[in-house]
PDB file of N, CA and C in Angstrom:
ATOM      1  N   UNK P1175      97.700  74.679 -59.996  1.00 64.00           N
ATOM      2  CA  UNK P1175      98.477  74.219 -61.133  1.00 64.00           C
ATOM      3  C   UNK P1175      99.033  72.837 -60.844  1.00 64.00           C
ATOM      4  N   UNK P1176      99.421  72.138 -61.897  1.00 75.00           N
ATOM      5  CA  UNK P1176      99.972  70.794 -61.706  1.00 75.00           C
ATOM      6  C   UNK P1176     101.322  70.849 -61.012  1.00 75.00           C
ATOM      7  N   UNK P1177     102.076  71.904 -61.248  1.00 82.00           N
ATOM      8  CA  UNK P1177     103.374  72.045 -60.588  1.00 82.00           C
ATOM      9  C   UNK P1177     103.208  72.163 -59.074  1.00 82.00           C
ATOM     10  N   UNK P1178     102.217  72.935 -58.654  1.00 81.00           N
ATOM     11  CA  UNK P1178     101.937  73.087 -57.226  1.00 81.00           C
ATOM     12  C   UNK P1178     101.484  71.777 -56.606  1.00 81.00           C
ATOM     13  N   UNK P1179     100.674  71.015 -57.339  1.00 83.00           N
ATOM     14  CA  UNK P1179     100.210  69.725 -56.839  1.00 83.00           C
ATOM     15  C   UNK P1179     101.372  68.747 -56.694  1.00 83.00           C
ATOM     16  N   UNK P1180     102.268  68.756 -57.672  1.00 85.00           N
ATOM     17  CA  UNK P1180     103.440  67.875 -57.622  1.00 85.00           C
ATOM     18  C   UNK P1180     104.337  68.264 -56.456  1.00 85.00           C
ATOM     19  N   UNK P1181     104.555  69.558 -56.270  1.00 84.00           N
ATOM     20  CA  UNK P1181     105.375  70.023 -55.150  1.00 84.00           C
ATOM     21  C   UNK P1181     104.783  69.581 -53.814  1.00 84.00           C
ATOM     22  N   UNK P1182     103.461  69.690 -53.696  1.00 85.00           N
ATOM     23  CA  UNK P1182     102.791  69.283 -52.463  1.00 85.00           C
ATOM     24  C   UNK P1182     102.946  67.778 -52.245  1.00 85.00           C
ATOM     25  N   UNK P1183     102.795  66.993 -53.308  1.00 83.00           N
ATOM     26  CA  UNK P1183     102.948  65.547 -53.211  1.00 83.00           C
ATOM     27  C   UNK P1183     104.367  65.172 -52.792  1.00 83.00           C
ATOM     28  N   UNK P1184     105.353  65.784 -53.414  1.00 86.00           N
ATOM     29  CA  UNK P1184     106.753  65.510 -53.087  1.00 86.00           C
ATOM     30  C   UNK P1184     107.036  65.869 -51.631  1.00 86.00           C
ATOM     31  N   UNK P1185     106.528  67.001 -51.187  1.00 87.00           N
ATOM     32  CA  UNK P1185     106.722  67.415 -49.800  1.00 87.00           C
ATOM     33  C   UNK P1185     106.091  66.402 -48.846  1.00 87.00           C
ATOM     34  N   UNK P1186     104.879  65.957 -49.139  1.00 87.00           N
ATOM     35  CA  UNK P1186     104.190  64.985 -48.287  1.00 87.00           C
ATOM     36  C   UNK P1186     104.948  63.664 -48.242  1.00 87.00           C
ATOM     37  N   UNK P1187     105.416  63.197 -49.386  1.00 87.00           N
ATOM     38  CA  UNK P1187     106.170  61.943 -49.429  1.00 87.00           C
ATOM     39  C   UNK P1187     107.463  62.082 -48.632  1.00 87.00           C
ATOM     40  N   UNK P1188     108.164  63.166 -48.812  1.00 88.00           N
ATOM     41  CA  UNK P1188     109.417  63.383 -48.078  1.00 88.00           C
ATOM     42  C   UNK P1188     109.181  63.446 -46.572  1.00 88.00           C
ATOM     43  N   UNK P1189     108.117  64.120 -46.155  1.00 91.00           N
ATOM     44  CA  UNK P1189     107.802  64.199 -44.731  1.00 91.00           C
ATOM     45  C   UNK P1189     107.447  62.825 -44.172  1.00 91.00           C
ATOM     46  N   UNK P1190     106.727  62.032 -44.952  1.00 89.00           N
ATOM     47  CA  UNK P1190     106.355  60.684 -44.516  1.00 89.00           C
ATOM     48  C   UNK P1190     107.590  59.804 -44.385  1.00 89.00           C
ATOM     49  N   UNK P1191     108.485  59.870 -45.354  1.00 91.00           N
ATOM     50  CA  UNK P1191     109.729  59.095 -45.295  1.00 91.00           C
ATOM     51  C   UNK P1191     110.541  59.496 -44.072  1.00 91.00           C
ATOM     52  N   UNK P1192     110.641  60.785 -43.818  1.00 93.00           N
ATOM     53  CA  UNK P1192     111.391  61.265 -42.659  1.00 93.00           C
ATOM     54  C   UNK P1192     110.765  60.759 -41.359  1.00 93.00           C
ATOM     55  N   UNK P1193     109.449  60.768 -41.269  1.00 92.00           N
ATOM     56  CA  UNK P1193     108.761  60.292 -40.064  1.00 92.00           C
ATOM     57  C   UNK P1193     108.978  58.792 -39.877  1.00 92.00           C
ATOM     58  N   UNK P1194     108.903  58.031 -40.960  1.00 92.00           N
ATOM     59  CA  UNK P1194     109.117  56.581 -40.877  1.00 92.00           C
ATOM     60  C   UNK P1194     110.544  56.290 -40.412  1.00 92.00           C
ATOM     61  N   UNK P1195     111.506  56.963 -41.006  1.00 94.00           N
ATOM     62  CA  UNK P1195     112.898  56.755 -40.609  1.00 94.00           C
ATOM     63  C   UNK P1195     113.132  57.144 -39.153  1.00 94.00           C
ATOM     64  N   UNK P1196     112.561  58.248 -38.728  1.00 95.00           N
ATOM     65  CA  UNK P1196     112.732  58.693 -37.341  1.00 95.00           C
ATOM     66  C   UNK P1196     112.143  57.674 -36.367  1.00 95.00           C
ATOM     67  N   UNK P1197     110.970  57.139 -36.679  1.00 94.00           N
ATOM     68  CA  UNK P1197     110.356  56.140 -35.807  1.00 94.00           C
ATOM     69  C   UNK P1197     111.149  54.833 -35.810  1.00 94.00           C
ATOM     70  N   UNK P1198     111.679  54.443 -36.964  1.00 95.00           N
ATOM     71  CA  UNK P1198     112.490  53.224 -37.037  1.00 95.00           C
ATOM     72  C   UNK P1198     113.760  53.374 -36.207  1.00 95.00           C
ATOM     73  N   UNK P1199     114.372  54.549 -36.257  1.00 96.00           N
ATOM     74  CA  UNK P1199     115.570  54.815 -35.455  1.00 96.00           C
ATOM     75  C   UNK P1199     115.235  54.751 -33.964  1.00 96.00           C
ATOM     76  N   UNK P1200     114.093  55.335 -33.569  1.00 95.00           N
ATOM     77  CA  UNK P1200     113.675  55.299 -32.164  1.00 95.00           C
ATOM     78  C   UNK P1200     113.493  53.859 -31.690  1.00 95.00           C
ATOM     79  N   UNK P1201     112.860  53.046 -32.529  1.00 94.00           N
ATOM     80  CA  UNK P1201     112.624  51.647 -32.167  1.00 94.00           C
ATOM     81  C   UNK P1201     113.945  50.902 -32.009  1.00 94.00           C
ATOM     82  N   UNK P1202     114.866  51.125 -32.934  1.00 94.00           N
ATOM     83  CA  UNK P1202     116.178  50.466 -32.851  1.00 94.00           C
ATOM     84  C   UNK P1202     116.926  50.918 -31.599  1.00 94.00           C
ATOM     85  N   UNK P1203     116.911  52.211 -31.332  1.00 95.00           N
ATOM     86  CA  UNK P1203     117.611  52.732 -30.145  1.00 95.00           C
ATOM     87  C   UNK P1203     116.990  52.199 -28.857  1.00 95.00           C
ATOM     88  N   UNK P1204     115.662  52.075 -28.841  1.00 95.00           N
ATOM     89  CA  UNK P1204     114.996  51.541 -27.653  1.00 95.00           C
ATOM     90  C   UNK P1204     115.429  50.101 -27.389  1.00 95.00           C
ATOM     91  N   UNK P1205     115.784  49.395 -28.454  1.00 94.00           N
ATOM     92  CA  UNK P1205     116.266  48.018 -28.319  1.00 94.00           C
ATOM     93  C   UNK P1205     117.789  47.975 -28.171  1.00 94.00           C
ATOM     94  N   UNK P1206     118.388  49.141 -27.988  1.00 96.00           N
ATOM     95  CA  UNK P1206     119.843  49.280 -27.807  1.00 96.00           C
ATOM     96  C   UNK P1206     120.629  48.765 -29.004  1.00 96.00           C
ATOM     97  N   UNK P1207     120.107  49.083 -30.190  1.00 95.00           N
ATOM     98  CA  UNK P1207     120.805  48.724 -31.421  1.00 95.00           C
ATOM     99  C   UNK P1207     121.130  49.985 -32.198  1.00 95.00           C
ATOM    100  N   UNK P1208     122.197  49.930 -32.966  1.00 93.00           N
ATOM    101  CA  UNK P1208     122.554  51.054 -33.837  1.00 93.00           C
ATOM    102  C   UNK P1208     122.134  50.776 -35.272  1.00 93.00           C
ATOM    103  N   UNK P1209     121.651  49.576 -35.527  1.00 94.00           N
ATOM    104  CA  UNK P1209     121.222  49.187 -36.865  1.00 94.00           C
ATOM    105  C   UNK P1209     119.698  49.070 -36.890  1.00 94.00           C
ATOM    106  N   UNK P1210     119.094  49.608 -37.920  1.00 94.00           N
ATOM    107  CA  UNK P1210     117.646  49.487 -38.088  1.00 94.00           C
ATOM    108  C   UNK P1210     117.367  48.149 -38.771  1.00 94.00           C
ATOM    109  N   UNK P1211     116.537  47.334 -38.137  1.00 94.00           N
ATOM    110  CA  UNK P1211     116.170  46.040 -38.692  1.00 94.00           C
ATOM    111  C   UNK P1211     114.834  46.140 -39.429  1.00 94.00           C
ATOM    112  N   UNK P1212     114.520  45.086 -40.187  1.00 91.00           N
ATOM    113  CA  UNK P1212     113.262  45.063 -40.933  1.00 91.00           C
ATOM    114  C   UNK P1212     112.062  45.315 -40.038  1.00 91.00           C
ATOM    115  N   UNK P1213     112.073  44.686 -38.851  1.00 92.00           N
ATOM    116  CA  UNK P1213     110.916  44.852 -37.969  1.00 92.00           C
ATOM    117  C   UNK P1213     110.781  46.283 -37.453  1.00 92.00           C
ATOM    118  N   UNK P1214     111.892  46.993 -37.319  1.00 93.00           N
ATOM    119  CA  UNK P1214     111.834  48.407 -36.925  1.00 93.00           C
ATOM    120  C   UNK P1214     111.146  49.217 -38.020  1.00 93.00           C
ATOM    121  N   UNK P1215     111.568  48.958 -39.241  1.00 92.00           N
ATOM    122  CA  UNK P1215     110.990  49.675 -40.384  1.00 92.00           C
ATOM    123  C   UNK P1215     109.517  49.334 -40.549  1.00 92.00           C
ATOM    124  N   UNK P1216     109.172  48.054 -40.378  1.00 90.00           N
ATOM    125  CA  UNK P1216     107.775  47.643 -40.548  1.00 90.00           C
ATOM    126  C   UNK P1216     106.879  48.294 -39.511  1.00 90.00           C
ATOM    127  N   UNK P1217     107.346  48.343 -38.278  1.00 90.00           N
ATOM    128  CA  UNK P1217     106.573  48.992 -37.213  1.00 90.00           C
ATOM    129  C   UNK P1217     106.370  50.476 -37.541  1.00 90.00           C
ATOM    130  N   UNK P1218     107.435  51.120 -38.005  1.00 91.00           N
ATOM    131  CA  UNK P1218     107.346  52.540 -38.354  1.00 91.00           C
ATOM    132  C   UNK P1218     106.410  52.765 -39.537  1.00 91.00           C
ATOM    133  N   UNK P1219     106.469  51.880 -40.520  1.00 90.00           N
ATOM    134  CA  UNK P1219     105.565  52.001 -41.671  1.00 90.00           C
ATOM    135  C   UNK P1219     104.115  51.823 -41.238  1.00 90.00           C
ATOM    136  N   UNK P1220     103.861  50.805 -40.407  1.00 88.00           N
ATOM    137  CA  UNK P1220     102.496  50.572 -39.932  1.00 88.00           C
ATOM    138  C   UNK P1220     101.969  51.780 -39.175  1.00 88.00           C
ATOM    139  N   UNK P1221     102.828  52.387 -38.361  1.00 88.00           N
ATOM    140  CA  UNK P1221     102.414  53.545 -37.564  1.00 88.00           C
ATOM    141  C   UNK P1221     102.125  54.756 -38.445  1.00 88.00           C
ATOM    142  N   UNK P1222     102.979  55.014 -39.423  1.00 85.00           N
ATOM    143  CA  UNK P1222     102.868  56.241 -40.214  1.00 85.00           C
ATOM    144  C   UNK P1222     102.000  56.112 -41.459  1.00 85.00           C
ATOM    145  N   UNK P1223     101.922  54.936 -41.994  1.00 84.00           N
ATOM    146  CA  UNK P1223     101.154  54.759 -43.228  1.00 84.00           C
ATOM    147  C   UNK P1223      99.931  53.895 -42.992  1.00 84.00           C
ATOM    148  N   UNK P1224     100.056  52.939 -42.116  1.00 78.00           N
ATOM    149  CA  UNK P1224      98.942  52.056 -41.796  1.00 78.00           C
ATOM    150  C   UNK P1224      99.076  50.720 -42.505  1.00 78.00           C
ATOM    151  N   UNK P1225      98.439  49.738 -41.917  1.00 69.00           N
ATOM    152  CA  UNK P1225      98.428  48.409 -42.508  1.00 69.00           C
ATOM    153  C   UNK P1225      97.334  48.362 -43.557  1.00 69.00           C
ATOM    154  N   UNK P1226      97.541  47.487 -44.523  1.00 68.00           N
ATOM    155  CA  UNK P1226      96.549  47.329 -45.572  1.00 68.00           C
ATOM    156  C   UNK P1226      96.140  45.870 -45.608  1.00 68.00           C
ATOM    157  N   UNK P1227      94.878  45.613 -45.354  1.00 74.00           N
ATOM    158  CA  UNK P1227      94.364  44.251 -45.440  1.00 74.00           C
ATOM    159  C   UNK P1227      93.962  43.982 -46.882  1.00 74.00           C
ATOM    160  N   UNK P1228      94.586  42.976 -47.464  1.00 72.00           N
ATOM    161  CA  UNK P1228      94.330  42.648 -48.862  1.00 72.00           C
ATOM    162  C   UNK P1228      93.393  41.451 -48.951  1.00 72.00           C
ATOM    163  N   UNK P1229      92.537  41.429 -49.986  1.00 82.00           N
ATOM    164  CA  UNK P1229      91.738  40.228 -50.235  1.00 82.00           C
ATOM    165  C   UNK P1229      92.671  39.068 -50.609  1.00 82.00           C
ATOM    166  N   UNK P1230      92.214  37.848 -50.398  1.00 84.00           N
ATOM    167  CA  UNK P1230      93.029  36.666 -50.653  1.00 84.00           C
ATOM    168  C   UNK P1230      93.632  36.666 -52.059  1.00 84.00           C
ATOM    169  N   UNK P1231      92.870  37.068 -53.058  1.00 85.00           N
ATOM    170  CA  UNK P1231      93.367  37.067 -54.433  1.00 85.00           C
ATOM    171  C   UNK P1231      94.578  37.991 -54.579  1.00 85.00           C
ATOM    172  N   UNK P1232      94.529  39.151 -53.941  1.00 83.00           N
ATOM    173  CA  UNK P1232      95.647  40.089 -54.004  1.00 83.00           C
ATOM    174  C   UNK P1232      96.864  39.559 -53.255  1.00 83.00           C
ATOM    175  N   UNK P1233      96.606  38.912 -52.124  1.00 83.00           N
ATOM    176  CA  UNK P1233      97.712  38.334 -51.357  1.00 83.00           C
ATOM    177  C   UNK P1233      98.418  37.273 -52.190  1.00 83.00           C
ATOM    178  N   UNK P1234      97.646  36.379 -52.802  1.00 86.00           N
ATOM    179  CA  UNK P1234      98.278  35.319 -53.590  1.00 86.00           C
ATOM    180  C   UNK P1234      99.032  35.893 -54.777  1.00 86.00           C
ATOM    181  N   UNK P1235      98.510  36.928 -55.387  1.00 85.00           N
ATOM    182  CA  UNK P1235      99.193  37.581 -56.515  1.00 85.00           C
ATOM    183  C   UNK P1235     100.529  38.178 -56.046  1.00 85.00           C
ATOM    184  N   UNK P1236     100.539  38.782 -54.865  1.00 84.00           N
ATOM    185  CA  UNK P1236     101.772  39.352 -54.317  1.00 84.00           C
ATOM    186  C   UNK P1236     102.779  38.253 -53.984  1.00 84.00           C
ATOM    187  N   UNK P1237     102.307  37.170 -53.390  1.00 85.00           N
ATOM    188  CA  UNK P1237     103.202  36.072 -53.029  1.00 85.00           C
ATOM    189  C   UNK P1237     103.839  35.476 -54.279  1.00 85.00           C
ATOM    190  N   UNK P1238     103.056  35.307 -55.319  1.00 88.00           N
ATOM    191  CA  UNK P1238     103.563  34.669 -56.538  1.00 88.00           C
ATOM    192  C   UNK P1238     104.557  35.544 -57.297  1.00 88.00           C
ATOM    193  N   UNK P1239     104.708  36.781 -56.921  1.00 88.00           N
ATOM    194  CA  UNK P1239     105.729  37.646 -57.523  1.00 88.00           C
ATOM    195  C   UNK P1239     107.116  37.356 -56.953  1.00 88.00           C
ATOM    196  N   UNK P1240     107.160  36.654 -55.821  1.00 87.00           N
ATOM    197  CA  UNK P1240     108.417  36.369 -55.150  1.00 87.00           C
ATOM    198  C   UNK P1240     109.195  35.277 -55.882  1.00 87.00           C
ATOM    199  N   UNK P1241     110.453  35.147 -55.513  1.00 89.00           N
ATOM    200  CA  UNK P1241     111.293  34.099 -56.090  1.00 89.00           C
ATOM    201  C   UNK P1241     110.861  32.751 -55.514  1.00 89.00           C
ATOM    202  N   UNK P1242     111.169  31.663 -56.211  1.00 91.00           N
ATOM    203  CA  UNK P1242     110.824  30.343 -55.676  1.00 91.00           C
ATOM    204  C   UNK P1242     111.404  30.110 -54.270  1.00 91.00           C
ATOM    205  N   UNK P1243     112.614  30.595 -54.016  1.00 90.00           N
ATOM    206  CA  UNK P1243     113.213  30.427 -52.686  1.00 90.00           C
ATOM    207  C   UNK P1243     112.396  31.166 -51.629  1.00 90.00           C
ATOM    208  N   UNK P1244     111.961  32.392 -51.949  1.00 87.00           N
ATOM    209  CA  UNK P1244     111.165  33.159 -50.993  1.00 87.00           C
ATOM    210  C   UNK P1244     109.784  32.542 -50.799  1.00 87.00           C
ATOM    211  N   UNK P1245     109.210  31.987 -51.857  1.00 88.00           N
ATOM    212  CA  UNK P1245     107.916  31.311 -51.727  1.00 88.00           C
ATOM    213  C   UNK P1245     108.069  30.114 -50.791  1.00 88.00           C
ATOM    214  N   UNK P1246     109.198  29.410 -50.880  1.00 89.00           N
ATOM    215  CA  UNK P1246     109.462  28.308 -49.960  1.00 89.00           C
ATOM    216  C   UNK P1246     109.527  28.782 -48.519  1.00 89.00           C
ATOM    217  N   UNK P1247     110.156  29.939 -48.292  1.00 88.00           N
ATOM    218  CA  UNK P1247     110.237  30.510 -46.938  1.00 88.00           C
ATOM    219  C   UNK P1247     108.848  30.894 -46.435  1.00 88.00           C
ATOM    220  N   UNK P1248     108.047  31.467 -47.329  1.00 89.00           N
ATOM    221  CA  UNK P1248     106.674  31.847 -46.956  1.00 89.00           C
ATOM    222  C   UNK P1248     105.890  30.596 -46.581  1.00 89.00           C
ATOM    223  N   UNK P1249     106.034  29.538 -47.380  1.00 90.00           N
ATOM    224  CA  UNK P1249     105.349  28.282 -47.119  1.00 90.00           C
ATOM    225  C   UNK P1249     105.750  27.711 -45.759  1.00 90.00           C
ATOM    226  N   UNK P1250     107.047  27.730 -45.467  1.00 89.00           N
ATOM    227  CA  UNK P1250     107.528  27.212 -44.184  1.00 89.00           C
ATOM    228  C   UNK P1250     106.964  28.036 -43.033  1.00 89.00           C
ATOM    229  N   UNK P1251     106.931  29.347 -43.199  1.00 88.00           N
ATOM    230  CA  UNK P1251     106.385  30.212 -42.154  1.00 88.00           C
ATOM    231  C   UNK P1251     104.913  29.889 -41.890  1.00 88.00           C
ATOM    232  N   UNK P1252     104.157  29.668 -42.956  1.00 88.00           N
ATOM    233  CA  UNK P1252     102.731  29.330 -42.808  1.00 88.00           C
ATOM    234  C   UNK P1252     102.583  27.979 -42.115  1.00 88.00           C
ATOM    235  N   UNK P1253     103.397  27.013 -42.525  1.00 90.00           N
ATOM    236  CA  UNK P1253     103.338  25.687 -41.895  1.00 90.00           C
ATOM    237  C   UNK P1253     103.689  25.774 -40.413  1.00 90.00           C
ATOM    238  N   UNK P1254     104.715  26.538 -40.071  1.00 89.00           N
ATOM    239  CA  UNK P1254     105.096  26.713 -38.665  1.00 89.00           C
ATOM    240  C   UNK P1254     103.969  27.369 -37.878  1.00 89.00           C
ATOM    241  N   UNK P1255     103.332  28.371 -38.477  1.00 87.00           N
ATOM    242  CA  UNK P1255     102.222  29.060 -37.821  1.00 87.00           C
ATOM    243  C   UNK P1255     101.076  28.089 -37.543  1.00 87.00           C
ATOM    244  N   UNK P1256     100.728  27.276 -38.539  1.00 90.00           N
ATOM    245  CA  UNK P1256      99.645  26.314 -38.379  1.00 90.00           C
ATOM    246  C   UNK P1256     100.002  25.296 -37.287  1.00 90.00           C
ATOM    247  N   UNK P1257     101.234  24.814 -37.306  1.00 88.00           N
ATOM    248  CA  UNK P1257     101.683  23.844 -36.300  1.00 88.00           C
ATOM    249  C   UNK P1257     101.615  24.469 -34.896  1.00 88.00           C
ATOM    250  N   UNK P1258     102.081  25.716 -34.757  1.00 88.00           N
ATOM    251  CA  UNK P1258     102.044  26.382 -33.453  1.00 88.00           C
ATOM    252  C   UNK P1258     100.609  26.581 -32.968  1.00 88.00           C
ATOM    253  N   UNK P1259      99.709  26.972 -33.870  1.00 86.00           N
ATOM    254  CA  UNK P1259      98.319  27.211 -33.493  1.00 86.00           C
ATOM    255  C   UNK P1259      97.608  25.916 -33.131  1.00 86.00           C
ATOM    256  N   UNK P1260      97.983  24.815 -33.793  1.00 86.00           N
ATOM    257  CA  UNK P1260      97.301  23.544 -33.518  1.00 86.00           C
ATOM    258  C   UNK P1260      97.765  22.921 -32.207  1.00 86.00           C
ATOM    259  N   UNK P1261      98.944  23.337 -31.705  1.00 84.00           N
ATOM    260  CA  UNK P1261      99.431  22.795 -30.447  1.00 84.00           C
ATOM    261  C   UNK P1261      99.119  23.702 -29.255  1.00 84.00           C
ATOM    262  N   UNK P1262      98.596  24.906 -29.525  1.00 72.00           N
ATOM    263  CA  UNK P1262      98.291  25.803 -28.407  1.00 72.00           C
ATOM    264  C   UNK P1262      96.872  25.667 -27.953  1.00 72.00           C
TER     265      UNK P1262
END
């Protein structure tokens, strides 16, 4: 039934969220912090859900959804990356 399918989906999502949070907490504690940072959450998400490689068109579409200030930060990060790679 659709109700059973929805219940199963909700259970799976809840279990995944719990696993991500638990891994993020472990990462923060290993770094002797009591606060979970973005990088803790990202590591936990990558571990539990996996990374997704997007085609260039999808990446640009995602970037353009950001605010102009955030696009500026993304641009600076890319420029810094290019500068670091060209000097190494």
